PDB file of C-alpha atoms and ligand atoms in Angstrom:
ATOM      1  CA  UNK B 266      19.518  -4.274  -3.443  1.00 89.00           C
ATOM      2  CA  UNK B 267      16.368  -5.624  -5.071  1.00 90.00           C
ATOM      3  CA  UNK B 268      14.891  -3.270  -7.658  1.00 97.00           C
ATOM      4  CA  UNK B 269      11.297  -3.444  -6.575  1.00 98.00           C
ATOM      5  CA  UNK B 270      10.267  -0.105  -8.089  1.00 98.00           C
ATOM      6  CA  UNK B 271      11.773  -0.956 -11.475  1.00 98.00           C
ATOM      7  CA  UNK B 272       9.985  -4.306 -11.356  1.00 98.00           C
ATOM      8  CA  UNK B 273       6.706  -2.487 -10.681  1.00 98.00           C
ATOM      9  CA  UNK B 274       7.299  -0.225 -13.691  1.00 98.00           C
ATOM     10  CA  UNK B 275       8.173  -3.212 -15.869  1.00 98.00           C
ATOM     11  CA  UNK B 276       4.993  -5.050 -14.850  1.00 98.00           C
ATOM     12  CA  UNK B 277       2.824  -2.031 -15.511  1.00 98.00           C
ATOM     13  CA  UNK B 278       4.407  -1.452 -18.902  1.00 98.00           C
ATOM     14  CA  UNK B 279       3.337  -4.997 -19.807  1.00 97.00           C
ATOM     15  CA  UNK B 280      -0.250  -4.125 -18.871  1.00 96.00           C
ATOM     16  CA  UNK B 281      -0.223  -6.112 -15.641  1.00 97.00           C
ATOM     17  CA  UNK B 282      -2.140  -5.138 -12.531  1.00 97.00           C
ATOM     18  CA  UNK B 283      -0.653  -5.623  -9.086  1.00 98.00           C
ATOM     19  CA  UNK B 284      -2.134  -6.587  -5.748  1.00 98.00           C
ATOM     20  CA  UNK B 285      -0.476  -6.034  -2.384  1.00 98.00           C
ATOM     21  CA  UNK B 286      -1.654  -7.782   0.761  1.00 98.00           C
ATOM     22  CA  UNK B 287      -1.217  -5.483   3.740  1.00 98.00           C
ATOM     23  CA  UNK B 288      -0.165  -7.140   6.978  1.00 98.00           C
ATOM     24  CA  UNK B 289      -0.452  -5.007  10.096  1.00 96.00           C
ATOM     25  CA  UNK B 290       2.044  -6.345  12.659  1.00 95.00           C
ATOM     26  CA  UNK B 291      -0.402  -5.465  15.422  1.00 92.00           C
ATOM     27  CA  UNK B 292      -3.150  -7.580  13.931  1.00 93.00           C
ATOM     28  CA  UNK B 293      -1.455 -10.874  13.076  1.00 95.00           C
ATOM     29  CA  UNK B 294      -0.253 -13.534  15.489  1.00 94.00           C
ATOM     30  CA  UNK B 295       3.275 -14.660  14.699  1.00 94.00           C
ATOM     31  CA  UNK B 296       2.133 -18.325  14.895  1.00 96.00           C
ATOM     32  CA  UNK B 297      -0.427 -17.708  12.160  1.00 97.00           C
ATOM     33  CA  UNK B 298       2.057 -16.198   9.703  1.00 98.00           C
ATOM     34  CA  UNK B 299       2.968 -19.376   7.811  1.00 98.00           C
ATOM     35  CA  UNK B 300      -0.685 -20.318   7.173  1.00 98.00           C
ATOM     36  CA  UNK B 301      -1.577 -16.793   6.134  1.00 98.00           C
ATOM     37  CA  UNK B 302       1.386 -16.513   3.765  1.00 98.00           C
ATOM     38  CA  UNK B 303       0.526 -19.876   2.248  1.00 98.00           C
ATOM     39  CA  UNK B 304      -2.822 -18.341   1.275  1.00 98.00           C
ATOM     40  CA  UNK B 305      -1.076 -15.267  -0.137  1.00 98.00           C
ATOM     41  CA  UNK B 306       1.131 -17.536  -2.236  1.00 98.00           C
ATOM     42  CA  UNK B 307      -1.803 -19.308  -3.847  1.00 97.00           C
ATOM     43  CA  UNK B 308      -3.539 -16.027  -4.717  1.00 98.00           C
ATOM     44  CA  UNK B 309      -2.917 -13.408  -7.391  1.00 98.00           C
ATOM     45  CA  UNK B 310      -1.106 -11.196  -4.854  1.00 98.00           C
ATOM     46  CA  UNK B 311       2.155  -9.807  -6.189  1.00 98.00           C
ATOM     47  CA  UNK B 312       3.452  -7.911  -3.135  1.00 98.00           C
ATOM     48  CA  UNK B 313       3.233  -7.955   0.636  1.00 98.00           C
ATOM     49  CA  UNK B 314       3.084  -4.655   2.483  1.00 98.00           C
ATOM     50  CA  UNK B 315       3.953  -4.594   6.174  1.00 98.00           C
ATOM     51  CA  UNK B 316       3.077  -1.708   8.436  1.00 96.00           C
ATOM     52  CA  UNK B 317       0.542   0.000  10.625  1.00 91.00           C
ATOM     53  CA  UNK B 318      -0.231   3.293  12.290  1.00 85.00           C
ATOM     54  CA  UNK B 319       0.799   2.089  15.752  1.00 80.00           C
ATOM     55  CA  UNK B 320       3.169  -0.857  16.060  1.00 81.00           C
ATOM     56  CA  UNK B 321       5.378  -1.913  18.975  1.00 81.00           C
ATOM     57  CA  UNK B 322       9.083  -1.578  18.321  1.00 80.00           C
ATOM     58  CA  UNK B 323      10.941  -4.632  16.935  1.00 84.00           C
ATOM     59  CA  UNK B 324       7.785  -6.567  16.046  1.00 93.00           C
ATOM     60  CA  UNK B 325       8.088  -5.548  12.396  1.00 96.00           C
ATOM     61  CA  UNK B 326      11.555  -6.992  12.033  1.00 95.00           C
ATOM     62  CA  UNK B 327      10.551 -10.370  13.513  1.00 96.00           C
ATOM     63  CA  UNK B 328       7.424 -10.455  11.398  1.00 97.00           C
ATOM     64  CA  UNK B 329       9.196  -9.634   8.128  1.00 98.00           C
ATOM     65  CA  UNK B 330      11.841 -12.252   8.834  1.00 97.00           C
ATOM     66  CA  UNK B 331       9.129 -14.851   9.299  1.00 98.00           C
ATOM     67  CA  UNK B 332       7.179 -13.778   6.200  1.00 98.00           C
ATOM     68  CA  UNK B 333      10.334 -14.017   4.067  1.00 98.00           C
ATOM     69  CA  UNK B 334      10.768 -17.633   5.140  1.00 98.00           C
ATOM     70  CA  UNK B 335       7.540 -18.618   3.432  1.00 98.00           C
ATOM     71  CA  UNK B 336       7.338 -16.516   0.265  1.00 98.00           C
ATOM     72  CA  UNK B 337       9.248 -15.090  -2.661  1.00 97.00           C
ATOM     73  CA  UNK B 338       6.784 -12.171  -2.942  1.00 98.00           C
ATOM     74  CA  UNK B 339       8.616  -8.877  -2.404  1.00 98.00           C
ATOM     75  CA  UNK B 340       8.034  -7.494   1.091  1.00 98.00           C
ATOM     76  CA  UNK B 341       7.608  -3.726   1.130  1.00 98.00           C
ATOM     77  CA  UNK B 342       7.518  -1.672   4.316  1.00 98.00           C
ATOM     78  CA  UNK B 343       4.568   0.680   4.709  1.00 98.00           C
ATOM     79  CA  UNK B 344       5.708   2.313   7.914  1.00 97.00           C
ATOM     80  CA  UNK B 345       3.634   4.406  10.263  1.00 94.00           C
ATOM     81  CA  UNK B 346       6.793   5.349  12.085  1.00 93.00           C
ATOM     82  CA  UNK B 347      10.597   5.254  11.976  1.00 95.00           C
ATOM     83  CA  UNK B 348      10.649   2.301  14.393  1.00 94.00           C
ATOM     84  CA  UNK B 349       9.081   0.094  11.723  1.00 96.00           C
ATOM     85  CA  UNK B 350      12.136   0.250   9.456  1.00 97.00           C
ATOM     86  CA  UNK B 351      13.919  -3.084   9.130  1.00 97.00           C
ATOM     87  CA  UNK B 352      16.654  -4.306   6.806  1.00 97.00           C
ATOM     88  CA  UNK B 353      14.830  -7.646   6.541  1.00 97.00           C
ATOM     89  CA  UNK B 354      12.391  -6.264   3.940  1.00 98.00           C
ATOM     90  CA  UNK B 355      13.071  -5.598   0.243  1.00 98.00           C
ATOM     91  CA  UNK B 356      11.777  -2.056  -0.122  1.00 98.00           C
ATOM     92  CA  UNK B 357      10.113   0.785   1.718  1.00 98.00           C
ATOM     93  CA  UNK B 358       7.398   3.192   0.694  1.00 98.00           C
ATOM     94  CA  UNK B 359       9.029   6.452   1.786  1.00 98.00           C
ATOM     95  CA  UNK B 360       5.698   8.125   2.427  1.00 98.00           C
ATOM     96  CA  UNK B 361       5.131  11.838   2.490  1.00 98.00           C
ATOM     97  CA  UNK B 362       1.592  12.654   3.635  1.00 98.00           C
ATOM     98  CA  UNK B 363       0.975  15.341   1.030  1.00 98.00           C
ATOM     99  CA  UNK B 364      -2.748  15.621   1.804  1.00 98.00           C
ATOM    100  CA  UNK B 365      -1.854  16.907   5.268  1.00 98.00           C
ATOM    101  CA  UNK B 366      -0.024  19.907   6.620  1.00 98.00           C
ATOM    102  CA  UNK B 367       1.859  18.314   9.482  1.00 98.00           C
ATOM    103  CA  UNK B 368       5.570  18.909   8.821  1.00 98.00           C
ATOM    104  CA  UNK B 369       6.509  15.770  10.781  1.00 98.00           C
ATOM    105  CA  UNK B 370       4.749  13.592   8.186  1.00 98.00           C
ATOM    106  CA  UNK B 371       5.831  15.698   5.216  1.00 98.00           C
ATOM    107  CA  UNK B 372       9.578  15.700   5.979  1.00 98.00           C
ATOM    108  CA  UNK B 373      10.294  15.431   9.734  1.00 98.00           C
ATOM    109  CA  UNK B 374      10.064  11.643  10.179  1.00 98.00           C
ATOM    110  CA  UNK B 375      12.059  11.200   6.990  1.00 98.00           C
ATOM    111  CA  UNK B 376      15.028  13.078   8.386  1.00 98.00           C
ATOM    112  CA  UNK B 377      14.825  11.033  11.582  1.00 98.00           C
ATOM    113  CA  UNK B 378      14.824   7.808   9.563  1.00 98.00           C
ATOM    114  CA  UNK B 379      18.059   8.404   7.678  1.00 98.00           C
ATOM    115  CA  UNK B 380      20.500   6.960  10.198  1.00 98.00           C
ATOM    116  CA  UNK B 381      18.429   3.776  10.292  1.00 97.00           C
ATOM    117  CA  UNK B 382      17.869   3.642   6.526  1.00 98.00           C
ATOM    118  CA  UNK B 383      21.585   3.996   5.825  1.00 98.00           C
ATOM    119  CA  UNK B 384      22.128   0.656   7.557  1.00 97.00           C
ATOM    120  CA  UNK B 385      19.759  -1.126   5.207  1.00 98.00           C
ATOM    121  CA  UNK B 386      19.764  -2.146   1.592  1.00 98.00           C
ATOM    122  CA  UNK B 387      16.108  -1.289   1.050  1.00 98.00           C
ATOM    123  CA  UNK B 388      14.835   0.030  -2.269  1.00 98.00           C
ATOM    124  CA  UNK B 389      13.549   3.412  -1.063  1.00 98.00           C
ATOM    125  CA  UNK B 390      10.474   4.408  -3.053  1.00 98.00           C
ATOM    126  CA  UNK B 391       9.360   8.003  -2.628  1.00 98.00           C
ATOM    127  CA  UNK B 392       5.559   7.961  -2.374  1.00 99.00           C
ATOM    128  CA  UNK B 393       3.043  10.785  -2.303  1.00 99.00           C
ATOM    129  CA  UNK B 394       0.494   9.579   0.239  1.00 98.00           C
ATOM    130  CA  UNK B 395      -2.941  11.184  -0.102  1.00 98.00           C
ATOM    131  CA  UNK B 396      -5.615  10.557   2.495  1.00 98.00           C
ATOM    132  CA  UNK B 397      -9.192  11.033   1.261  1.00 98.00           C
ATOM    133  CA  UNK B 398     -12.121  11.327   3.654  1.00 97.00           C
ATOM    134  CA  UNK B 399     -14.251   8.219   3.912  1.00 94.00           C
ATOM    135  CA  UNK B 400     -16.997   9.101   6.335  1.00 89.00           C
ATOM    136  CA  UNK B 401     -15.325   8.362   9.650  1.00 89.00           C
ATOM    137  CA  UNK B 402     -12.064   9.273  11.357  1.00 93.00           C
ATOM    138  CA  UNK B 403      -9.209   6.970  10.333  1.00 94.00           C
ATOM    139  CA  UNK B 404      -6.133   5.869  12.270  1.00 93.00           C
ATOM    140  CA  UNK B 405      -3.972   7.886   9.860  1.00 95.00           C
ATOM    141  CA  UNK B 406      -5.899  11.069  10.704  1.00 96.00           C
ATOM    142  CA  UNK B 407      -5.673  10.411  14.425  1.00 96.00           C
ATOM    143  CA  UNK B 408      -1.977   9.553  14.491  1.00 96.00           C
ATOM    144  CA  UNK B 409      -0.798  12.231  12.058  1.00 97.00           C
ATOM    145  CA  UNK B 410      -3.221  14.904  13.289  1.00 97.00           C
ATOM    146  CA  UNK B 411      -4.059  15.877   9.730  1.00 98.00           C
ATOM    147  CA  UNK B 412      -7.280  16.404   7.800  1.00 97.00           C
ATOM    148  CA  UNK B 413      -8.053  14.168   4.819  1.00 98.00           C
ATOM    149  CA  UNK B 414      -8.938  15.754   1.480  1.00 98.00           C
ATOM    150  CA  UNK B 415     -12.639  16.112   0.674  1.00 98.00           C
ATOM    151  CA  UNK B 416     -13.714  13.373  -1.712  1.00 97.00           C
ATOM    152  CA  UNK B 417     -15.916  15.842  -3.596  1.00 98.00           C
ATOM    153  CA  UNK B 418     -13.066  18.237  -4.393  1.00 98.00           C
ATOM    154  CA  UNK B 419     -11.661  16.193  -7.251  1.00 98.00           C
ATOM    155  CA  UNK B 420      -9.564  18.996  -8.733  1.00 98.00           C
ATOM    156  CA  UNK B 421      -7.761  19.543  -5.441  1.00 98.00           C
ATOM    157  CA  UNK B 422      -7.011  15.821  -5.164  1.00 99.00           C
ATOM    158  CA  UNK B 423      -5.731  15.750  -8.759  1.00 99.00           C
ATOM    159  CA  UNK B 424      -3.563  18.838  -8.188  1.00 99.00           C
ATOM    160  CA  UNK B 425      -2.156  17.337  -4.991  1.00 99.00           C
ATOM    161  CA  UNK B 426      -1.203  14.139  -6.828  1.00 99.00           C
ATOM    162  CA  UNK B 427       0.344  16.092  -9.710  1.00 99.00           C
ATOM    163  CA  UNK B 428       2.324  18.268  -7.295  1.00 99.00           C
ATOM    164  CA  UNK B 429       3.670  15.073  -5.718  1.00 99.00           C
ATOM    165  CA  UNK B 430       4.788  13.827  -9.104  1.00 99.00           C
ATOM    166  CA  UNK B 431       6.440  17.139  -9.978  1.00 99.00           C
ATOM    167  CA  UNK B 432       8.273  17.072  -6.652  1.00 98.00           C
ATOM    168  CA  UNK B 433       9.856  13.838  -7.856  1.00 98.00           C
ATOM    169  CA  UNK B 434       7.737  11.257  -6.075  1.00 98.00           C
ATOM    170  CA  UNK B 435       7.685   7.883  -7.796  1.00 98.00           C
ATOM    171  CA  UNK B 436       4.263   6.626  -6.745  1.00 99.00           C
ATOM    172  CA  UNK B 437       0.966   8.183  -5.751  1.00 99.00           C
ATOM    173  CA  UNK B 438      -1.043   6.335  -3.082  1.00 99.00           C
ATOM    174  CA  UNK B 439      -4.726   7.260  -2.739  1.00 99.00           C
ATOM    175  CA  UNK B 440      -5.773   6.111   0.734  1.00 98.00           C
ATOM    176  CA  UNK B 441      -9.304   5.882   2.115  1.00 98.00           C
ATOM    177  CA  UNK B 442      -8.005   4.448   5.403  1.00 97.00           C
ATOM    178  CA  UNK B 443      -7.853   0.941   6.746  1.00 96.00           C
ATOM    179  CA  UNK B 444     -11.326  -0.575   7.058  1.00 96.00           C
ATOM    180  CA  UNK B 445     -12.917   2.442   5.346  1.00 96.00           C
ATOM    181  CA  UNK B 446     -16.645   2.121   4.731  1.00 95.00           C
ATOM    182  CA  UNK B 447     -16.311   3.987   1.440  1.00 97.00           C
ATOM    183  CA  UNK B 448     -13.358   3.238  -0.817  1.00 98.00           C
ATOM    184  CA  UNK B 449     -11.764   5.702  -3.258  1.00 98.00           C
ATOM    185  CA  UNK B 450     -14.352   6.675  -5.873  1.00 98.00           C
ATOM    186  CA  UNK B 451     -14.140   5.829  -9.573  1.00 98.00           C
ATOM    187  CA  UNK B 452     -14.129   9.513 -10.435  1.00 98.00           C
ATOM    188  CA  UNK B 453     -11.160  10.249  -8.184  1.00 98.00           C
ATOM    189  CA  UNK B 454      -9.136   7.311  -9.510  1.00 98.00           C
ATOM    190  CA  UNK B 455      -9.928   8.111 -13.135  1.00 98.00           C
ATOM    191  CA  UNK B 456      -9.030  11.780 -12.872  1.00 98.00           C
ATOM    192  CA  UNK B 457      -5.842  11.246 -10.876  1.00 99.00           C
ATOM    193  CA  UNK B 458      -4.704   8.500 -13.245  1.00 98.00           C
ATOM    194  CA  UNK B 459      -5.290  10.775 -16.254  1.00 98.00           C
ATOM    195  CA  UNK B 460      -3.202  13.529 -14.686  1.00 98.00           C
ATOM    196  CA  UNK B 461      -0.098  11.632 -13.568  1.00 98.00           C
ATOM    197  CA  UNK B 462       2.654   9.705 -15.320  1.00 98.00           C
ATOM    198  CA  UNK B 463       3.704   7.576 -12.361  1.00 98.00           C
ATOM    199  CA  UNK B 464       2.046   4.428 -10.981  1.00 98.00           C
ATOM    200  CA  UNK B 465      -1.115   4.788  -8.940  1.00 98.00           C
ATOM    201  CA  UNK B 466      -1.731   2.827  -5.732  1.00 99.00           C
ATOM    202  CA  UNK B 467      -5.243   2.650  -4.298  1.00 99.00           C
ATOM    203  CA  UNK B 468      -6.232   1.268  -0.896  1.00 98.00           C
ATOM    204  CA  UNK B 469      -8.709   1.376   1.928  1.00 98.00           C
ATOM    205  CA  UNK B 470     -12.063  -0.375   2.194  1.00 98.00           C
ATOM    206  CA  UNK B 471     -11.704  -2.735  -0.774  1.00 98.00           C
ATOM    207  CA  UNK B 472     -13.450  -5.947   0.256  1.00 98.00           C
ATOM    208  CA  UNK B 473     -14.626  -7.748  -2.870  1.00 98.00           C
ATOM    209  CA  UNK B 474     -13.379  -8.990  -6.206  1.00 98.00           C
ATOM    210  CA  UNK B 475     -15.791  -6.595  -7.884  1.00 98.00           C
ATOM    211  CA  UNK B 476     -14.321  -3.588  -6.059  1.00 98.00           C
ATOM    212  CA  UNK B 477     -10.849  -4.793  -7.000  1.00 98.00           C
ATOM    213  CA  UNK B 478     -11.809  -5.036 -10.672  1.00 98.00           C
ATOM    214  CA  UNK B 479     -13.373  -1.582 -10.506  1.00 98.00           C
ATOM    215  CA  UNK B 480     -10.190  -0.101  -9.047  1.00 98.00           C
ATOM    216  CA  UNK B 481      -8.142  -1.655 -11.849  1.00 98.00           C
ATOM    217  CA  UNK B 482     -10.623  -0.512 -14.489  1.00 98.00           C
ATOM    218  CA  UNK B 483     -10.562   3.064 -13.221  1.00 98.00           C
ATOM    219  CA  UNK B 484      -6.813   3.480 -13.102  1.00 98.00           C
ATOM    220  CA  UNK B 485      -5.251   1.724 -10.108  1.00 98.00           C
ATOM    221  CA  UNK B 486      -1.999  -0.008 -11.022  1.00 98.00           C
ATOM    222  CA  UNK B 487      -1.548  -1.540  -7.592  1.00 98.00           C
ATOM    223  CA  UNK B 488      -4.347  -2.174  -5.111  1.00 98.00           C
ATOM    224  CA  UNK B 489      -3.692  -2.653  -1.399  1.00 98.00           C
ATOM    225  CA  UNK B 490      -6.026  -4.868   0.641  1.00 98.00           C
ATOM    226  CA  UNK B 491      -5.605  -5.576   4.343  1.00 98.00           C
ATOM    227  CA  UNK B 492      -8.807  -5.735   6.401  1.00 98.00           C
ATOM    228  CA  UNK B 493     -10.749  -8.016   4.032  1.00 98.00           C
ATOM    229  CA  UNK B 494      -8.037 -10.708   4.283  1.00 98.00           C
ATOM    230  CA  UNK B 495      -7.657 -10.208   8.049  1.00 97.00           C
ATOM    231  CA  UNK B 496     -11.371 -10.721   8.559  1.00 97.00           C
ATOM    232  CA  UNK B 497     -11.860 -13.615   6.176  1.00 97.00           C
ATOM    233  CA  UNK B 498      -8.981 -15.588   4.702  1.00 97.00           C
ATOM    234  CA  UNK B 499     -11.359 -17.350   2.315  1.00 97.00           C
ATOM    235  CA  UNK B 500     -11.263 -14.114   0.275  1.00 98.00           C
ATOM    236  CA  UNK B 501      -7.891 -15.374  -0.994  1.00 98.00           C
ATOM    237  CA  UNK B 502      -9.724 -18.309  -2.610  1.00 97.00           C
ATOM    238  CA  UNK B 503     -11.689 -15.893  -4.799  1.00 97.00           C
ATOM    239  CA  UNK B 504      -8.469 -14.320  -6.002  1.00 97.00           C
ATOM    240  CA  UNK B 505      -6.681 -17.281  -7.459  1.00 95.00           C
ATOM    241  CA  UNK B 506      -5.049 -17.406 -10.878  1.00 91.00           C
ATOM    242  CA  UNK B 507      -6.106 -17.638 -13.613  1.00 83.00           C
ATOM    243  CA  UNK B 508      -8.068 -14.441 -13.100  1.00 68.00           C
ATOM    244  CA  UNK B 509     -11.358 -14.479 -14.943  1.00 46.00           C
ATOM    245  CA  UNK B 510     -11.036 -10.904 -16.158  1.00 45.00           C
ATOM    246  CA  UNK B 511      -9.352 -10.651 -19.542  1.00 41.00           C
ATOM    247  CA  UNK B 512      -7.306  -7.557 -18.851  1.00 45.00           C
ATOM    248  CA  UNK B 513      -5.607  -8.950 -15.786  1.00 53.00           C
ATOM    249  CA  UNK B 514      -2.505 -11.095 -15.751  1.00 49.00           C
ATOM    250  CA  UNK B 515      -0.376 -12.015 -12.806  1.00 45.00           C
ATOM    251  CA  UNK B 516       3.322 -11.441 -12.950  1.00 39.00           C
ATOM    252  CA  UNK B 517       5.413 -14.575 -12.695  1.00 37.00           C
ATOM    253  CA  UNK B 518       2.579 -17.112 -12.359  1.00 36.00           C
TER     254      UNK B 518
HETATM  255  C1  LIG E1337      -4.773   0.776   4.554  1.00 70.35           C
HETATM  256  O1  LIG E1337      -4.947   1.025   2.189  1.00 70.35           O
HETATM  257  C2  LIG E1337      -4.743   0.120   3.208  1.00 70.35           C
HETATM  258  O2  LIG E1337      -3.676   1.604   4.742  1.00 70.35           O
HETATM  259  C3  LIG E1337      -5.662  -1.061   3.146  1.00 70.35           C
HETATM  260  O3  LIG E1337      -6.937  -0.779   3.650  1.00 70.35           O
HETATM  261  O4  LIG E1337      -7.352  -2.491   5.401  1.00 70.35           O
HETATM  262  O5  LIG E1337      -9.258  -1.318   4.302  1.00 70.35           O
HETATM  263  O6  LIG E1337      -7.913  -2.999   3.049  1.00 70.35           O
HETATM  264  P1  LIG E1337      -7.911  -1.963   4.108  1.00 70.35           P
END
């Protein structure tokens, strides 16, 4: 088993910031994978996340297999459902949607996934997944039938993240939703980061280098970007090492 979580901790302890490119199996053509991954490889990206809210069965496995052919970046599953689990990846974010109150997404799906997970060698990373409202309904809300947390109720968001940590979760993921118009605010990131002692992931609606820098400056250890790369692959060209910001260094490059 690859120790992806321990590697994340080691990178963070060295002051490094991490970037994951999110690939939604529903949104990429299998023939375009090699070209897309080539771009990932030349950028500062450190991880590839694979997953989506609604994905046809078996596509994920084929996609991950193909991605692995072209990169040494760790591939981490970010599954919307049990069917997206594949042994071809290196790790899985074992997400519990702690902003919501739907038992299926708090513990139900997890129980259903065990027989499949037992057949894999994935590094299973328990993740407290917190959906924050971003102005319009997101796919996560629709699929999970849960309400996001109000972005103005900072204390409630902080307490939710802290409760996740105290329950033993290893990562906290603040999610504004794929393609969100408004990304997670500085104030939310700063306050959550101050309260927790585990790595902080931030994603949803980050579309520029400036927004990426802001997320890092306000506490994100790992930023997830999907839509911006899907819509314009030239964004990768702006994110090439060496990074111009002094505080940022890319692991292994
Ligand atoms: C979505 O946080 C991720 O689950 C990434 O969002 O597609 O908006 O980059 P974007």
